[in-house]
Structure formats: C-alpha cells, structure tokens
Amino acid sequence: MITLAKPLRVYLVGELRNAATLMEQHAATPTNSVFYFSACYGATQRVLNIEFSEKLGLLHFVLQHAYQEIMARIAALRQGQEQGAQLPDGLFLALAKLVAQLADKLEARQDIISILETIVTVAYSTTGNGFYLYTVGRLKMPQ
C-alpha cells in the first residue's frame, strides 16, 4: 500500500485513469498507446518529487522501465531489426486494463505488488525471450 496525502492520491489516480482510457482508445496504434502510457510514470514522478516513499519509487521504476522496454521493441521493429519478435496480441489493451486496476488499487489504498508484477510480465513479453515465451504459451497476456 502506498500512503499519500489525499490531493496527491486524487491527482495520481486521475492521471492513471486518464492514461488508461486513452491507451485503450488508441490500442490499435502502438506508438500512440505507449505515448499515453508514458503519462503514468510522468505523473508518478511528479508525486514522488513532492512526497517521496520507497513504494512510490518502486511504482515509478516499474512504470518507467516498462515504458522503456516497450519503446525499445517498437524502435527495433521500426528499424527492421529482430523481426521475429513482434508485439504480442492484446499488449496495449492488457496494459490499459492494468493501469486502470492500478488506479483502483491506489484509490482504495490496497497493495499494488501483484499489478506491478503483471506490468513487468507484459513489458517482458516485448523482449526477444519474452516474445518467445509468449509464442510457446508460457507467458500469457492478462485478460
């Protein structure tokens, strides 16, 4: 559970919900969806600068590195590299749902570790090995 002053919690939850909605609306366009996903770690960093905690730092770290991992795959595909590893089906819809669930958990002051673990798994699916695991059925996109 992340403890935050009410105005910061309201701000962060609102930003996460906005991002989730926009990500879902733009799920068919990876560059747009990942752009809106970047708002998640951006908003988290703004809150982190005002009210630091280790758990909030962990949230920021996971969101930022998930973004970077996904962007690395998009960049590789744009450059014609590693064409065998694509973006998994449903990646951005799954990510949008996770961001919405994260907002719900933060608003309810509930533990977010399971959501963070799933975000890491979704981001990992965009790596070469992660996509292999997805392809052979060992790594599943959350529904």
mmCIF file with all atom_site columns, C-alpha atoms in Angstrom:
data_model
loop_
_atom_site.group_PDB
_atom_site.id
_atom_site.type_symbol
_atom_site.label_atom_id
_atom_site.label_alt_id
_atom_site.label_comp_id
_atom_site.label_asym_id
_atom_site.label_entity_id
_atom_site.label_seq_id
_atom_site.pdbx_PDB_ins_code
_atom_site.Cartn_x
_atom_site.Cartn_y
_atom_site.Cartn_z
_atom_site.occupancy
_atom_site.B_iso_or_equiv
_atom_site.pdbx_formal_charge
_atom_site.auth_seq_id
_atom_site.auth_comp_id
_atom_site.auth_asym_id
_atom_site.auth_atom_id
_atom_site.pdbx_PDB_model_num
ATOM 1   C CA . MET A 1 1   ? 0.000  0.000   0.000   1.00 0.00 ? 1   MET A CA 1
ATOM 2   C CA . ILE A 1 2   ? 1.247  3.462   -0.861  1.00 0.00 ? 2   ILE A CA 1
ATOM 3   C CA . THR A 1 3   ? 0.474  6.175   1.654   1.00 0.00 ? 3   THR A CA 1
ATOM 4   C CA . LEU A 1 4   ? -0.102 9.573   0.060   1.00 0.00 ? 4   LEU A CA 1
ATOM 5   C CA . ALA A 1 5   ? -1.701 12.843  1.051   1.00 0.00 ? 5   ALA A CA 1
ATOM 6   C CA . LYS A 1 6   ? -5.255 12.926  -0.330  1.00 0.00 ? 6   LYS A CA 1
ATOM 7   C CA . PRO A 1 7   ? -4.649 15.610  -3.006  1.00 0.00 ? 7   PRO A CA 1
ATOM 8   C CA . LEU A 1 8   ? -1.656 13.682  -4.364  1.00 0.00 ? 8   LEU A CA 1
ATOM 9   C CA . ARG A 1 9   ? -3.588 10.400  -4.349  1.00 0.00 ? 9   ARG A CA 1
ATOM 10  C CA . VAL A 1 10  ? -6.503 12.049  -6.175  1.00 0.00 ? 10  VAL A CA 1
ATOM 11  C CA . TYR A 1 11  ? -4.119 13.566  -8.736  1.00 0.00 ? 11  TYR A CA 1
ATOM 12  C CA . LEU A 1 12  ? -2.237 10.306  -9.373  1.00 0.00 ? 12  LEU A CA 1
ATOM 13  C CA . VAL A 1 13  ? -5.373 8.183   -9.587  1.00 0.00 ? 13  VAL A CA 1
ATOM 14  C CA . GLY A 1 14  ? -6.923 10.684  -12.010 1.00 0.00 ? 14  GLY A CA 1
ATOM 15  C CA . GLU A 1 15  ? -3.853 10.741  -14.241 1.00 0.00 ? 15  GLU A CA 1
ATOM 16  C CA . LEU A 1 16  ? -3.675 6.945   -14.296 1.00 0.00 ? 16  LEU A CA 1
ATOM 17  C CA . ARG A 1 17  ? -7.357 6.708   -15.218 1.00 0.00 ? 17  ARG A CA 1
ATOM 18  C CA . ASN A 1 18  ? -6.928 9.282   -17.997 1.00 0.00 ? 18  ASN A CA 1
ATOM 19  C CA . ALA A 1 19  ? -3.934 7.373   -19.353 1.00 0.00 ? 19  ALA A CA 1
ATOM 20  C CA . ALA A 1 20  ? -5.778 4.033   -19.194 1.00 0.00 ? 20  ALA A CA 1
ATOM 21  C CA . THR A 1 21  ? -8.736 5.451   -21.123 1.00 0.00 ? 21  THR A CA 1
ATOM 22  C CA . LEU A 1 22  ? -6.539 6.977   -23.813 1.00 0.00 ? 22  LEU A CA 1
ATOM 23  C CA . MET A 1 23  ? -4.391 3.844   -24.049 1.00 0.00 ? 23  MET A CA 1
ATOM 24  C CA . GLU A 1 24  ? -7.489 1.737   -24.595 1.00 0.00 ? 24  GLU A CA 1
ATOM 25  C CA . GLN A 1 25  ? -8.852 4.147   -27.223 1.00 0.00 ? 25  GLN A CA 1
ATOM 26  C CA . HIS A 1 26  ? -5.528 4.047   -29.097 1.00 0.00 ? 26  HIS A CA 1
ATOM 27  C CA . ALA A 1 27  ? -4.638 0.380   -28.506 1.00 0.00 ? 27  ALA A CA 1
ATOM 28  C CA . ALA A 1 28  ? -4.528 -0.329  -32.240 1.00 0.00 ? 28  ALA A CA 1
ATOM 29  C CA . THR A 1 29  ? -1.705 2.208   -32.690 1.00 0.00 ? 29  THR A CA 1
ATOM 30  C CA . PRO A 1 30  ? 1.290  1.165   -30.578 1.00 0.00 ? 30  PRO A CA 1
ATOM 31  C CA . THR A 1 31  ? 3.118  4.499   -30.727 1.00 0.00 ? 31  THR A CA 1
ATOM 32  C CA . ASN A 1 32  ? 0.035  6.380   -29.548 1.00 0.00 ? 32  ASN A CA 1
ATOM 33  C CA . SER A 1 33  ? -0.828 3.898   -26.820 1.00 0.00 ? 33  SER A CA 1
ATOM 34  C CA . VAL A 1 34  ? 2.707  3.828   -25.434 1.00 0.00 ? 34  VAL A CA 1
ATOM 35  C CA . PHE A 1 35  ? 2.785  7.639   -25.547 1.00 0.00 ? 35  PHE A CA 1
ATOM 36  C CA . TYR A 1 36  ? -0.223 7.736   -23.217 1.00 0.00 ? 36  TYR A CA 1
ATOM 37  C CA . PHE A 1 37  ? 1.365  5.027   -21.060 1.00 0.00 ? 37  PHE A CA 1
ATOM 38  C CA . SER A 1 38  ? 4.332  7.355   -20.522 1.00 0.00 ? 38  SER A CA 1
ATOM 39  C CA . ALA A 1 39  ? 1.995  9.695   -18.648 1.00 0.00 ? 39  ALA A CA 1
ATOM 40  C CA . CYS A 1 40  ? 1.837  7.083   -15.901 1.00 0.00 ? 40  CYS A CA 1
ATOM 41  C CA . TYR A 1 41  ? 5.463  7.287   -14.899 1.00 0.00 ? 41  TYR A CA 1
ATOM 42  C CA . GLY A 1 42  ? 5.468  11.041  -15.517 1.00 0.00 ? 42  GLY A CA 1
ATOM 43  C CA . ALA A 1 43  ? 2.619  11.613  -13.067 1.00 0.00 ? 43  ALA A CA 1
ATOM 44  C CA . THR A 1 44  ? 4.220  9.227   -10.589 1.00 0.00 ? 44  THR A CA 1
ATOM 45  C CA . GLN A 1 45  ? 7.489  11.142  -10.763 1.00 0.00 ? 45  GLN A CA 1
ATOM 46  C CA . ARG A 1 46  ? 5.718  14.449  -10.076 1.00 0.00 ? 46  ARG A CA 1
ATOM 47  C CA . VAL A 1 47  ? 4.129  12.947  -6.962  1.00 0.00 ? 47  VAL A CA 1
ATOM 48  C CA . LEU A 1 48  ? 7.438  11.336  -5.995  1.00 0.00 ? 48  LEU A CA 1
ATOM 49  C CA . ASN A 1 49  ? 9.106  14.750  -6.065  1.00 0.00 ? 49  ASN A CA 1
ATOM 50  C CA . ILE A 1 50  ? 6.570  16.075  -3.557  1.00 0.00 ? 50  ILE A CA 1
ATOM 51  C CA . GLU A 1 51  ? 6.100  13.064  -1.285  1.00 0.00 ? 51  GLU A CA 1
ATOM 52  C CA . PHE A 1 52  ? 8.881  10.505  -1.583  1.00 0.00 ? 52  PHE A CA 1
ATOM 53  C CA . SER A 1 53  ? 8.442  6.936   -0.424  1.00 0.00 ? 53  SER A CA 1
ATOM 54  C CA . GLU A 1 54  ? 10.225 3.728   -1.365  1.00 0.00 ? 54  GLU A CA 1
ATOM 55  C CA . LYS A 1 55  ? 6.986  2.143   -2.565  1.00 0.00 ? 55  LYS A CA 1
ATOM 56  C CA . LEU A 1 56  ? 6.196  5.114   -4.763  1.00 0.00 ? 56  LEU A CA 1
ATOM 57  C CA . GLY A 1 57  ? 9.773  4.906   -6.071  1.00 0.00 ? 57  GLY A CA 1
ATOM 58  C CA . LEU A 1 58  ? 9.172  1.255   -6.931  1.00 0.00 ? 58  LEU A CA 1
ATOM 59  C CA . LEU A 1 59  ? 5.973  2.183   -8.778  1.00 0.00 ? 59  LEU A CA 1
ATOM 60  C CA . HIS A 1 60  ? 7.819  4.837   -10.784 1.00 0.00 ? 60  HIS A CA 1
ATOM 61  C CA . PHE A 1 61  ? 10.680 2.459   -11.552 1.00 0.00 ? 61  PHE A CA 1
ATOM 62  C CA . VAL A 1 62  ? 8.371  -0.285  -12.827 1.00 0.00 ? 62  VAL A CA 1
ATOM 63  C CA . LEU A 1 63  ? 6.296  2.098   -14.956 1.00 0.00 ? 63  LEU A CA 1
ATOM 64  C CA . GLN A 1 64  ? 9.305  3.868   -16.448 1.00 0.00 ? 64  GLN A CA 1
ATOM 65  C CA . HIS A 1 65  ? 11.197 0.692   -17.240 1.00 0.00 ? 65  HIS A CA 1
ATOM 66  C CA . ALA A 1 66  ? 8.113  -0.991  -18.682 1.00 0.00 ? 66  ALA A CA 1
ATOM 67  C CA . TYR A 1 67  ? 7.742  2.015   -20.983 1.00 0.00 ? 67  TYR A CA 1
ATOM 68  C CA . GLN A 1 68  ? 11.416 1.841   -21.992 1.00 0.00 ? 68  GLN A CA 1
ATOM 69  C CA . GLU A 1 69  ? 11.209 -1.906  -22.691 1.00 0.00 ? 69  GLU A CA 1
ATOM 70  C CA . ILE A 1 70  ? 8.143  -1.498  -24.887 1.00 0.00 ? 70  ILE A CA 1
ATOM 71  C CA . MET A 1 71  ? 9.649  1.500   -26.699 1.00 0.00 ? 71  MET A CA 1
ATOM 72  C CA . ALA A 1 72  ? 12.816 -0.484  -27.380 1.00 0.00 ? 72  ALA A CA 1
ATOM 73  C CA . ARG A 1 73  ? 10.752 -3.160  -29.166 1.00 0.00 ? 73  ARG A CA 1
ATOM 74  C CA . ILE A 1 74  ? 8.808  -0.550  -31.150 1.00 0.00 ? 74  ILE A CA 1
ATOM 75  C CA . ALA A 1 75  ? 12.075 1.145   -32.186 1.00 0.00 ? 75  ALA A CA 1
ATOM 76  C CA . ALA A 1 76  ? 13.637 -2.180  -33.213 1.00 0.00 ? 76  ALA A CA 1
ATOM 77  C CA . LEU A 1 77  ? 10.606 -3.049  -35.322 1.00 0.00 ? 77  LEU A CA 1
ATOM 78  C CA . ARG A 1 78  ? 10.640 0.382   -36.980 1.00 0.00 ? 78  ARG A CA 1
ATOM 79  C CA . GLN A 1 79  ? 14.292 -0.102  -37.899 1.00 0.00 ? 79  GLN A CA 1
ATOM 80  C CA . GLY A 1 80  ? 13.637 -3.563  -39.294 1.00 0.00 ? 80  GLY A CA 1
ATOM 81  C CA . GLN A 1 81  ? 15.598 -5.301  -36.553 1.00 0.00 ? 81  GLN A CA 1
ATOM 82  C CA . GLU A 1 82  ? 14.641 -8.523  -34.787 1.00 0.00 ? 82  GLU A CA 1
ATOM 83  C CA . GLN A 1 83  ? 11.548 -9.029  -36.937 1.00 0.00 ? 83  GLN A CA 1
ATOM 84  C CA . GLY A 1 84  ? 10.942 -12.409 -35.324 1.00 0.00 ? 84  GLY A CA 1
ATOM 85  C CA . ALA A 1 85  ? 9.923  -10.792 -32.046 1.00 0.00 ? 85  ALA A CA 1
ATOM 86  C CA . GLN A 1 86  ? 6.763  -8.786  -32.598 1.00 0.00 ? 86  GLN A CA 1
ATOM 87  C CA . LEU A 1 87  ? 4.435  -7.070  -30.151 1.00 0.00 ? 87  LEU A CA 1
ATOM 88  C CA . PRO A 1 88  ? 2.146  -9.653  -28.531 1.00 0.00 ? 88  PRO A CA 1
ATOM 89  C CA . ASP A 1 89  ? -1.541 -9.570  -29.441 1.00 0.00 ? 89  ASP A CA 1
ATOM 90  C CA . GLY A 1 90  ? -3.554 -7.547  -26.970 1.00 0.00 ? 90  GLY A CA 1
ATOM 91  C CA . LEU A 1 91  ? -0.490 -5.946  -25.389 1.00 0.00 ? 91  LEU A CA 1
ATOM 92  C CA . PHE A 1 92  ? -1.864 -2.416  -25.166 1.00 0.00 ? 92  PHE A CA 1
ATOM 93  C CA . LEU A 1 93  ? -5.366 -3.428  -24.113 1.00 0.00 ? 93  LEU A CA 1
ATOM 94  C CA . ALA A 1 94  ? -3.836 -5.540  -21.337 1.00 0.00 ? 94  ALA A CA 1
ATOM 95  C CA . LEU A 1 95  ? -1.597 -2.661  -20.287 1.00 0.00 ? 95  LEU A CA 1
ATOM 96  C CA . ALA A 1 96  ? -4.534 -0.222  -20.281 1.00 0.00 ? 96  ALA A CA 1
ATOM 97  C CA . LYS A 1 97  ? -6.521 -2.578  -18.037 1.00 0.00 ? 97  LYS A CA 1
ATOM 98  C CA . LEU A 1 98  ? -3.565 -2.921  -15.685 1.00 0.00 ? 98  LEU A CA 1
ATOM 99  C CA . VAL A 1 99  ? -3.199 0.852   -15.419 1.00 0.00 ? 99  VAL A CA 1
ATOM 100 C CA . ALA A 1 100 ? -6.919 1.134   -14.619 1.00 0.00 ? 100 ALA A CA 1
ATOM 101 C CA . GLN A 1 101 ? -6.570 -1.601  -11.976 1.00 0.00 ? 101 GLN A CA 1
ATOM 102 C CA . LEU A 1 102 ? -3.553 0.199   -10.562 1.00 0.00 ? 102 LEU A CA 1
ATOM 103 C CA . ALA A 1 103 ? -5.629 3.373   -10.216 1.00 0.00 ? 103 ALA A CA 1
ATOM 104 C CA . ASP A 1 104 ? -8.368 1.400   -8.447  1.00 0.00 ? 104 ASP A CA 1
ATOM 105 C CA . LYS A 1 105 ? -5.895 -0.182  -6.013  1.00 0.00 ? 105 LYS A CA 1
ATOM 106 C CA . LEU A 1 106 ? -4.227 3.147   -5.242  1.00 0.00 ? 106 LEU A CA 1
ATOM 107 C CA . GLU A 1 107 ? -7.577 4.815   -4.681  1.00 0.00 ? 107 GLU A CA 1
ATOM 108 C CA . ALA A 1 108 ? -8.662 2.012   -2.331  1.00 0.00 ? 108 ALA A CA 1
ATOM 109 C CA . ARG A 1 109 ? -5.284 2.103   -0.551  1.00 0.00 ? 109 ARG A CA 1
ATOM 110 C CA . GLN A 1 110 ? -4.643 -1.544  -1.416  1.00 0.00 ? 110 GLN A CA 1
ATOM 111 C CA . ASP A 1 111 ? -1.415 -3.367  -2.147  1.00 0.00 ? 111 ASP A CA 1
ATOM 112 C CA . ILE A 1 112 ? -0.196 -2.967  -5.741  1.00 0.00 ? 112 ILE A CA 1
ATOM 113 C CA . ILE A 1 113 ? 2.606  -5.538  -5.908  1.00 0.00 ? 113 ILE A CA 1
ATOM 114 C CA . SER A 1 114 ? 0.611  -8.057  -7.963  1.00 0.00 ? 114 SER A CA 1
ATOM 115 C CA . ILE A 1 115 ? -0.246 -5.326  -10.500 1.00 0.00 ? 115 ILE A CA 1
ATOM 116 C CA . LEU A 1 116 ? 3.413  -4.297  -10.724 1.00 0.00 ? 116 LEU A CA 1
ATOM 117 C CA . GLU A 1 117 ? 4.445  -7.924  -11.266 1.00 0.00 ? 117 GLU A CA 1
ATOM 118 C CA . THR A 1 118 ? 1.963  -8.221  -14.114 1.00 0.00 ? 118 THR A CA 1
ATOM 119 C CA . ILE A 1 119 ? 3.117  -4.950  -15.693 1.00 0.00 ? 119 ILE A CA 1
ATOM 120 C CA . VAL A 1 120 ? 6.673  -6.304  -15.603 1.00 0.00 ? 120 VAL A CA 1
ATOM 121 C CA . THR A 1 121 ? 5.485  -9.515  -17.272 1.00 0.00 ? 121 THR A CA 1
ATOM 122 C CA . VAL A 1 122 ? 3.644  -7.606  -20.004 1.00 0.00 ? 122 VAL A CA 1
ATOM 123 C CA . ALA A 1 123 ? 6.717  -5.452  -20.664 1.00 0.00 ? 123 ALA A CA 1
ATOM 124 C CA . TYR A 1 124 ? 8.944  -8.539  -20.663 1.00 0.00 ? 124 TYR A CA 1
ATOM 125 C CA . SER A 1 125 ? 6.760  -10.045 -23.400 1.00 0.00 ? 125 SER A CA 1
ATOM 126 C CA . THR A 1 126 ? 8.183  -7.409  -25.756 1.00 0.00 ? 126 THR A CA 1
ATOM 127 C CA . THR A 1 127 ? 11.753 -8.691  -25.377 1.00 0.00 ? 127 THR A CA 1
ATOM 128 C CA . GLY A 1 128 ? 13.111 -11.435 -27.603 1.00 0.00 ? 128 GLY A CA 1
ATOM 129 C CA . ASN A 1 129 ? 12.934 -14.101 -24.921 1.00 0.00 ? 129 ASN A CA 1
ATOM 130 C CA . GLY A 1 130 ? 9.641  -12.770 -23.572 1.00 0.00 ? 130 GLY A CA 1
ATOM 131 C CA . PHE A 1 131 ? 8.049  -12.936 -27.016 1.00 0.00 ? 131 PHE A CA 1
ATOM 132 C CA . TYR A 1 132 ? 9.357  -16.497 -27.404 1.00 0.00 ? 132 TYR A CA 1
ATOM 133 C CA . LEU A 1 133 ? 7.729  -17.435 -24.085 1.00 0.00 ? 133 LEU A CA 1
ATOM 134 C CA . TYR A 1 134 ? 4.525  -15.744 -25.229 1.00 0.00 ? 134 TYR A CA 1
ATOM 135 C CA . THR A 1 135 ? 4.636  -17.592 -28.570 1.00 0.00 ? 135 THR A CA 1
ATOM 136 C CA . VAL A 1 136 ? 5.053  -21.023 -26.957 1.00 0.00 ? 136 VAL A CA 1
ATOM 137 C CA . GLY A 1 137 ? 2.346  -20.294 -24.378 1.00 0.00 ? 137 GLY A CA 1
ATOM 138 C CA . ARG A 1 138 ? 4.417  -19.989 -21.217 1.00 0.00 ? 138 ARG A CA 1
ATOM 139 C CA . LEU A 1 139 ? 3.826  -16.245 -20.866 1.00 0.00 ? 139 LEU A CA 1
ATOM 140 C CA . LYS A 1 140 ? 0.191  -15.200 -21.098 1.00 0.00 ? 140 LYS A CA 1
ATOM 141 C CA . MET A 1 141 ? -1.223 -11.746 -21.673 1.00 0.00 ? 141 MET A CA 1
ATOM 142 C CA . PRO A 1 142 ? -3.549 -10.874 -18.808 1.00 0.00 ? 142 PRO A CA 1
ATOM 143 C CA . GLN A 1 143 ? -7.200 -10.633 -19.798 1.00 0.00 ? 143 GLN A CA 1
#
